[in-house]
CSV table of C-alpha atoms in Angstrom, one decimal:
chain,number,residue,atom,x,y,z
A,586,MET,CA,74.3,124.5,79.8
A,587,PRO,CA,75.9,123.3,83.1
A,588,GLN,CA,79.6,123.7,83.3
A,589,ALA,CA,82.2,122.2,85.6
A,590,THR,CA,85.2,123.5,87.4
A,591,ALA,CA,87.6,124.7,84.7
A,592,THR,CA,91.2,125.8,84.5
A,593,VAL,CA,91.5,128.7,82.1
A,594,ALA,CA,94.8,129.9,80.8
A,595,ASP,CA,95.9,133.4,80.0
A,596,SER,CA,98.0,133.1,76.9
A,597,ALA,CA,97.2,132.3,73.3
A,598,ASP,CA,98.2,129.7,70.7
A,599,ASP,CA,102.0,129.3,70.4
A,600,GLY,CA,101.6,128.9,66.6
A,601,ARG,CA,104.0,126.1,66.2
A,602,ALA,CA,103.6,123.9,63.1
A,603,ASP,CA,101.8,120.6,63.0
A,604,PRO,CA,104.4,117.8,62.7
A,605,ALA,CA,101.9,115.7,60.8
A,606,GLY,CA,101.6,118.3,58.2
A,607,ASP,CA,97.9,118.7,58.6
A,608,SER,CA,97.3,122.4,59.2
A,609,SER,CA,93.7,122.5,58.1
A,610,SER,CA,92.0,120.6,60.8
A,611,ASP,CA,94.0,121.2,64.0
A,612,ARG,CA,94.2,124.9,64.0
A,613,THR,CA,93.0,127.7,66.3
A,614,GLY,CA,92.9,131.3,65.2
A,615,PRO,CA,93.3,132.5,61.7
A,616,PRO,CA,94.8,130.4,58.8
A,617,GLY,CA,98.6,130.0,59.3
A,618,ALA,CA,98.4,130.1,63.1
A,619,GLY,CA,99.7,126.5,63.1
A,620,SER,CA,98.5,123.4,65.0
A,621,ASP,CA,97.5,123.8,68.7
A,622,PHE,CA,97.8,120.1,69.2
A,623,ALA,CA,101.3,119.4,67.8
A,624,PRO,CA,103.3,120.6,70.8
A,625,LEU,CA,101.3,118.5,73.1
A,626,LEU,CA,101.6,115.5,70.9
A,627,ARG,CA,105.4,115.9,70.8
A,628,ALA,CA,105.5,116.1,74.6
A,629,VAL,CA,103.4,113.0,75.1
A,630,LYS,CA,105.4,111.0,72.6
A,631,GLY,CA,108.6,112.3,74.2
A,632,GLN,CA,107.6,110.7,77.5
A,633,GLY,CA,106.7,107.4,75.9
A,634,LEU,CA,103.0,107.7,76.9
A,635,LEU,CA,101.8,106.3,73.5
A,636,ASP,CA,103.9,103.2,73.9
A,637,ARG,CA,101.7,100.1,74.4
A,638,ARG,CA,101.6,98.3,77.8
A,639,THR,CA,100.9,94.8,76.3
A,640,GLY,CA,102.3,93.0,79.4
A,641,ARG,CA,100.0,95.0,81.7
A,642,TYR,CA,97.0,94.2,79.6
A,643,VAL,CA,97.9,90.4,79.5
A,644,LEU,CA,97.9,90.5,83.3
A,645,ASP,CA,94.5,92.3,83.3
A,646,ILE,CA,93.0,89.8,80.9
A,647,VAL,CA,94.2,86.8,82.9
A,648,ALA,CA,93.1,88.3,86.2
A,649,ASN,CA,89.6,89.1,84.7
A,650,SER,CA,89.3,85.7,83.2
A,651,VAL,CA,90.3,83.9,86.5
A,652,ALA,CA,87.8,86.1,88.4
A,653,LEU,CA,85.0,85.3,86.0
A,654,GLY,CA,85.8,81.6,86.3
A,655,LEU,CA,85.8,81.8,90.1
A,656,VAL,CA,82.3,83.4,90.2
A,657,ILE,CA,81.0,80.8,87.8
A,658,ALA,CA,82.5,78.1,90.0
A,659,VAL,CA,80.8,79.5,93.1
A,660,LEU,CA,77.5,79.7,91.1
A,661,VAL,CA,77.7,76.0,90.2
A,662,SER,CA,78.7,75.0,93.7
A,663,LEU,CA,75.8,76.9,95.3
A,664,GLY,CA,73.3,75.1,93.1
A,665,ASP,CA,69.6,75.9,92.9
A,666,THR,CA,69.2,78.6,95.5
A,667,TRP,CA,68.1,82.2,95.6
A,668,TRP,CA,71.4,83.0,97.3
A,669,SER,CA,73.0,82.8,93.8
A,670,LEU,CA,71.4,86.2,93.0
A,671,PHE,CA,74.1,87.9,95.1
A,672,LEU,CA,76.6,86.7,92.5
A,673,THR,CA,75.1,89.0,89.9
A,674,LEU,CA,76.8,92.0,91.5
A,675,PRO,CA,80.4,90.7,91.2
A,676,LEU,CA,79.6,89.3,87.8
A,677,ALA,CA,78.2,92.6,86.6
A,678,LEU,CA,81.4,94.3,87.8
A,679,LEU,CA,83.5,91.8,85.9
A,680,TRP,CA,81.4,92.0,82.8
A,681,THR,CA,82.1,95.8,82.8
A,682,ARG,CA,85.9,95.1,83.2
A,683,THR,CA,85.4,92.8,80.2
A,684,ALA,CA,83.7,95.6,78.2
A,685,PHE,CA,86.6,98.0,79.1
A,686,LEU,CA,89.1,95.5,77.7
A,687,ALA,CA,87.0,95.2,74.5
A,688,HIS,CA,86.9,99.0,74.3
A,689,ASP,CA,90.7,99.2,74.6
A,690,ALA,CA,91.2,96.5,71.9
A,691,GLY,CA,89.0,98.5,69.6
A,692,HIS,CA,91.3,101.5,70.1
A,693,SER,CA,94.4,99.4,69.4
A,694,GLN,CA,95.7,100.1,72.9
A,695,ILE,CA,96.5,96.5,73.7
A,696,SER,CA,98.2,95.5,70.4
A,697,GLY,CA,99.3,97.3,67.3
A,698,ASP,CA,98.4,94.2,65.2
A,699,ARG,CA,94.9,94.7,63.8
A,700,ARG,CA,94.1,91.0,63.7
A,701,ALA,CA,95.2,90.5,67.3
A,702,SER,CA,93.1,93.5,68.4
A,703,ARG,CA,90.0,92.2,66.6
A,704,LEU,CA,90.5,88.8,68.1
A,705,ILE,CA,90.6,90.3,71.6
A,706,GLY,CA,87.6,92.3,70.9
A,707,LEU,CA,85.6,89.4,69.5
A,708,ILE,CA,86.4,87.2,72.5
A,709,HIS,CA,85.6,89.9,75.1
A,710,ALA,CA,82.7,91.6,73.4
A,711,ASN,CA,81.0,89.0,71.2
A,712,LEU,CA,81.7,85.8,73.2
A,713,LEU,CA,81.9,86.9,76.8
A,714,LEU,CA,79.3,89.6,76.7
A,715,GLY,CA,77.1,88.9,73.6
A,716,MET,CA,77.9,92.4,72.2
A,717,ASN,CA,78.8,93.0,68.6
A,718,GLU,CA,82.3,94.5,68.6
A,719,ALA,CA,81.8,95.6,65.0
A,720,TRP,CA,78.7,97.6,66.0
A,721,TRP,CA,80.4,99.2,69.0
A,722,ASN,CA,83.5,100.1,67.0
A,723,ASP,CA,81.5,101.7,64.2
A,724,LYS,CA,79.5,103.8,66.6
A,725,HIS,CA,82.4,104.6,68.8
A,726,ILE,CA,84.8,105.7,66.1
A,727,ARG,CA,82.2,108.2,64.8
A,728,HIS,CA,81.7,109.5,68.3
A,729,HIS,CA,85.5,110.0,68.8
A,730,ALA,CA,85.7,111.9,65.5
A,731,ASN,CA,83.0,114.4,66.4
A,732,PRO,CA,82.0,114.2,70.0
A,733,ASN,CA,78.8,115.9,71.0
A,734,HIS,CA,78.1,117.0,67.4
A,735,VAL,CA,74.4,116.5,66.9
A,736,ASP,CA,74.7,115.7,63.2
A,737,LYS,CA,77.8,113.4,63.4
A,738,ASP,CA,78.0,111.9,66.9
A,739,PRO,CA,75.6,108.9,67.3
A,740,ASP,CA,75.8,109.3,71.0
A,741,VAL,CA,73.8,112.5,70.9
A,742,GLY,CA,71.5,111.6,68.0
A,743,VAL,CA,67.8,111.2,68.6
A,744,GLY,CA,67.1,107.9,70.4
A,745,ALA,CA,65.4,106.9,73.6
A,746,LEU,CA,66.8,110.2,75.0
A,747,VAL,CA,67.3,113.6,73.4
A,748,TRP,CA,70.2,116.0,73.9
A,749,THR,CA,69.0,119.3,72.5
A,750,GLN,CA,65.8,121.3,72.9
A,751,LYS,CA,65.3,121.1,69.1
A,752,GLN,CA,65.4,117.3,69.3
A,753,ALA,CA,62.9,117.4,72.2
A,754,MET,CA,60.4,119.6,70.3
A,755,GLY,CA,60.3,117.1,67.5
A,756,ARG,CA,59.1,114.3,69.8
A,757,GLU,CA,55.5,113.1,69.7
A,758,GLY,CA,53.3,110.8,71.9
A,759,PHE,CA,55.1,108.6,74.4
A,760,ALA,CA,58.5,109.7,73.2
A,761,ARG,CA,57.5,113.3,74.0
A,762,ARG,CA,56.5,112.3,77.6
A,763,LEU,CA,59.7,110.4,77.9
A,764,ALA,CA,61.8,113.5,76.8
A,765,ARG,CA,59.8,115.7,79.2
A,766,ASN,CA,60.9,113.5,82.2
A,767,GLN,CA,64.2,112.1,80.9
A,768,ALA,CA,66.4,113.4,83.7
A,769,ARG,CA,64.3,111.5,86.3
A,770,LEU,CA,64.1,108.4,84.1
A,771,PHE,CA,67.8,108.3,83.1
A,772,PHE,CA,69.1,105.9,85.7
A,773,PRO,CA,66.1,103.6,85.6
A,774,MET,CA,66.5,103.4,81.8
A,775,LEU,CA,70.1,102.3,82.2
A,776,LEU,CA,68.8,99.1,83.8
A,777,LEU,CA,67.7,98.1,80.2
A,778,GLU,CA,71.0,99.0,78.6
A,779,GLY,CA,72.6,95.5,79.1
A,780,VAL,CA,69.8,93.9,77.0
A,781,ALA,CA,69.8,96.7,74.5
A,782,LEU,CA,73.5,96.3,73.7
A,783,LYS,CA,72.8,92.7,72.7
A,784,VAL,CA,69.8,93.7,70.5
A,785,TYR,CA,71.8,96.5,68.8
A,786,GLY,CA,74.6,94.0,68.1
A,787,PHE,CA,72.3,91.5,66.4
A,788,GLN,CA,70.6,94.3,64.4
A,789,PHE,CA,74.0,95.5,63.1
A,790,LEU,CA,74.7,92.0,61.6
A,791,ARG,CA,73.0,92.8,58.4
A,792,ARG,CA,75.4,95.7,57.8
A,793,GLN,CA,78.5,93.5,58.1
A,794,PRO,CA,80.2,91.7,55.2
A,795,SER,CA,79.1,88.1,55.0
A,796,GLY,CA,82.3,86.5,56.4
A,797,GLU,CA,82.5,89.0,59.3
A,798,ARG,CA,78.8,88.6,59.9
A,799,ALA,CA,79.1,84.8,60.3
A,800,VAL,CA,81.9,85.1,62.9
A,801,SER,CA,80.1,87.8,64.9
A,802,ALA,CA,76.8,85.9,64.8
A,803,LEU,CA,78.4,82.6,65.8
A,804,LEU,CA,80.2,84.1,68.8
A,805,MET,CA,77.2,86.1,70.0
A,806,THR,CA,74.9,83.1,69.6
A,807,GLY,CA,77.5,81.0,71.4
A,808,HIS,CA,77.5,83.5,74.3
A,809,ILE,CA,73.7,83.1,74.7
A,810,ALA,CA,73.9,79.4,74.4
A,811,LEU,CA,76.7,79.0,77.0
A,812,TYR,CA,75.1,81.3,79.6
A,813,ALA,CA,71.7,79.8,79.1
A,814,THR,CA,73.2,76.3,79.6
A,815,LEU,CA,75.1,77.4,82.7
A,816,LEU,CA,72.0,79.0,84.3
A,817,LEU,CA,69.5,76.4,83.3
A,818,THR,CA,71.7,73.5,84.5
A,819,THR,CA,72.4,75.3,87.8
A,820,LEU,CA,69.2,77.0,88.6
A,821,SER,CA,65.5,76.4,88.1
A,822,PRO,CA,64.0,78.2,85.1
A,823,GLY,CA,62.4,80.9,87.3
A,824,LYS,CA,65.6,81.6,89.2
A,825,ALA,CA,67.6,81.5,86.0
A,826,ALA,CA,65.4,84.1,84.4
A,827,VAL,CA,65.6,86.4,87.5
A,828,PHE,CA,69.4,85.9,87.6
A,829,ALA,CA,69.8,86.9,83.9
A,830,LEU,CA,67.5,89.9,84.2
A,831,LEU,CA,69.2,91.2,87.4
A,832,LEU,CA,72.7,90.6,85.9
A,833,HIS,CA,71.9,92.6,82.7
A,834,ALA,CA,70.3,95.4,84.7
A,835,LEU,CA,73.3,95.8,87.0
A,836,PHE,CA,75.7,95.5,84.0
A,837,GLY,CA,73.8,98.2,82.1
A,838,LEU,CA,73.7,100.5,85.1
A,839,HIS,CA,77.4,100.1,85.7
A,840,LEU,CA,78.2,100.8,82.1
A,841,GLY,CA,75.9,103.9,82.1
A,842,LEU,CA,77.5,105.2,85.3
A,843,ALA,CA,80.9,104.8,83.7
A,844,PHE,CA,80.1,106.6,80.4
A,845,ALA,CA,77.5,109.2,81.5
A,846,PRO,CA,80.0,111.7,83.1
A,847,ASN,CA,82.2,111.9,80.0
A,848,HIS,CA,80.3,114.3,77.7
A,849,LYS,CA,76.7,114.9,78.9
A,850,GLY,CA,76.2,118.5,79.7
A,851,MET,CA,79.4,119.6,78.0
A,852,GLU,CA,79.8,121.9,75.0
A,853,MET,CA,78.0,120.9,71.8
A,854,PRO,CA,79.5,122.3,68.6
A,855,ASP,CA,77.2,124.4,66.4
A,856,PRO,CA,76.8,122.4,63.1
A,857,ASP,CA,76.5,125.8,61.3
A,858,GLY,CA,79.3,127.5,63.2
A,859,ASP,CA,83.0,127.7,62.8
A,860,ARG,CA,85.0,124.5,62.5
A,861,TRP,CA,86.8,123.5,65.7
A,862,SER,CA,90.3,122.3,65.8
A,863,HIS,CA,91.1,118.7,67.0
A,864,LEU,CA,92.1,120.1,70.4
A,865,GLN,CA,88.9,122.1,70.8
A,866,ARG,CA,86.7,119.3,69.6
A,867,GLN,CA,88.1,116.9,72.2
A,868,VAL,CA,88.8,119.1,75.2
A,869,LEU,CA,85.7,121.4,75.2
A,870,THR,CA,83.2,118.5,74.8
A,871,SER,CA,84.8,116.2,77.4
A,872,ARG,CA,84.7,116.2,81.2
A,873,ASN,CA,87.3,114.5,83.5
A,874,VAL,CA,86.2,113.0,86.8
A,875,ARG,CA,88.7,113.4,89.7
A,876,GLY,CA,88.9,110.9,92.5
A,877,SER,CA,90.8,108.1,94.2
A,878,LEU,CA,92.2,104.9,92.7
A,879,LEU,CA,88.7,103.4,93.4
A,880,THR,CA,87.2,106.0,91.1
A,881,ASP,CA,89.7,105.1,88.4
A,882,TRP,CA,88.8,101.4,88.8
A,883,PHE,CA,85.1,102.0,88.9
A,884,LEU,CA,85.2,104.2,85.7
A,885,GLY,CA,87.8,102.0,84.0
A,886,GLY,CA,90.3,104.8,83.8
A,887,LEU,CA,87.9,106.6,81.3
A,888,ASN,CA,87.5,109.3,83.9
A,889,TYR,CA,90.5,110.8,82.2
A,890,GLN,CA,88.2,111.4,79.2
A,891,ILE,CA,89.9,114.4,77.9
A,892,GLU,CA,93.2,112.6,77.6
A,893,HIS,CA,91.5,109.5,76.1
A,894,HIS,CA,89.8,111.6,73.4
A,895,LEU,CA,93.0,113.4,72.5
A,896,PHE,CA,95.0,110.2,72.4
A,897,PRO,CA,92.5,107.3,71.7
A,898,SER,CA,95.3,104.7,71.3
A,899,MET,CA,97.0,105.6,74.5
A,900,PRO,CA,96.9,102.7,77.0
A,901,ARG,CA,94.5,103.4,79.8
A,902,PRO,CA,97.3,103.1,82.5
A,903,HIS,CA,99.0,106.1,80.9
A,904,LEU,CA,96.0,108.5,80.8
A,905,ARG,CA,96.6,109.8,84.3
A,906,LEU,CA,100.2,110.3,83.5
A,907,ALA,CA,99.3,112.4,80.5
A,908,GLN,CA,96.9,114.6,82.5
A,909,PRO,CA,99.4,117.1,83.8
A,910,LEU,CA,100.8,117.7,80.3
A,911,VAL,CA,97.3,118.2,78.8
A,912,ARG,CA,96.2,120.4,81.6
A,913,ALA,CA,99.3,122.6,81.4
A,914,HIS,CA,98.9,122.8,77.6
A,915,CYS,CA,95.3,123.9,77.8
A,916,ARG,CA,96.3,126.5,80.4
A,917,SER,CA,98.9,127.9,78.1
A,918,LEU,CA,96.3,128.3,75.3
A,919,GLY,CA,93.6,129.8,77.5
A,920,MET,CA,91.4,126.8,76.9
A,921,PRO,CA,89.0,125.5,79.6
A,922,TYR,CA,89.9,122.1,81.1
A,923,THR,CA,86.9,120.7,82.8
A,924,GLU,CA,87.2,118.4,85.8
A,925,THR,CA,84.7,117.5,88.5
A,926,GLY,CA,84.0,115.1,91.3
A,927,LEU,CA,81.9,112.0,90.4
A,928,VAL,CA,78.7,113.0,92.0
A,929,GLU,CA,79.0,116.5,90.5
A,930,SER,CA,79.5,115.0,87.1
A,931,TYR,CA,76.2,113.1,87.4
A,932,ARG,CA,74.4,116.3,88.6
A,933,GLN,CA,75.6,118.2,85.6
A,934,ALA,CA,74.6,115.5,83.2
A,935,LEU,CA,71.1,115.2,84.7
A,936,ALA,CA,70.8,119.0,84.8
A,937,HIS,CA,71.5,119.2,81.1
A,938,MET,CA,68.9,116.5,80.4
A,939,HIS,CA,66.4,118.3,82.5
A,940,GLU,CA,67.1,121.6,80.7
A,941,VAL,CA,66.6,119.9,77.3
A,942,GLY,CA,63.2,118.7,78.3
A,943,ALA,CA,62.1,122.0,79.8
A,944,PRO,CA,60.1,123.3,76.7
A,945,LEU,CA,57.9,120.2,77.0
A,946,ARG,CA,56.9,120.7,80.6
């Protein structure tokens, strides 16, 4: 399995107690060793890094909304022309910012009020993107609880792609050919992800309670109706169809580029092996991506994936501030802390997918 540059510490668990009183799940070493996460949690809380940045998020939401409005205004002003297709790029970038805001609302990073968080998620995911925030949150919570666990993490379950050689060997027909070449097909397949997210959201409706289902369906249908009306009143049907397809392709590609570096090619817990502590589960399965402020913007701050997984409710602007604390804590425990450049993260993810398909070639 490909690995990234890691900082490895020399000393062992300091054995201090878990302040939450849960010594069963966040422990390394033998029983009674204490929580390996508690000292880090205390340090992070002590610096106020778990405090919400509601004002910052309000500014982000307003700025994103204004930018979306400006792009739509330009689209309308241009009228029925192929030049409008150039607007799919900024619109895809803004849709991805919108998805990041919906993601943060789902983690209660923006507000501690559950209703407010859900309202923000419904507006940004269901209405503005046509995604079902209930589907995303259900899937994403299970991923956070057991990242890269083949039996518990839906992100590494058998789907269009496979993540272990055992999964690959069980494929038949076209799915087998796809698994054999999945590393080469990964980025082209991301072009379909924007449409797939809408499909998954509608499929999830039947699992939602009736009241929740009605709200989700109304907003997602409203999204489709509003965007179809916008495009068909501005562009000819042919141009509108090309615009919609190109926008969703760029949106899916951008989302995939943001999420692919986070876990692909990292450690995958053995379902039959020893139970990992919270710190192990989140750190060993996650990869950070180093870079400039542009990298932080492009990846939505989720390039600090280790910190995000350790503290899901931490506001994204605080993740980079928590990084030195987390890195130092891992060093003190002798735990690898994985961080690479952006291009290298993609290389490692693709190398893992290529290795998984090797028995089929």
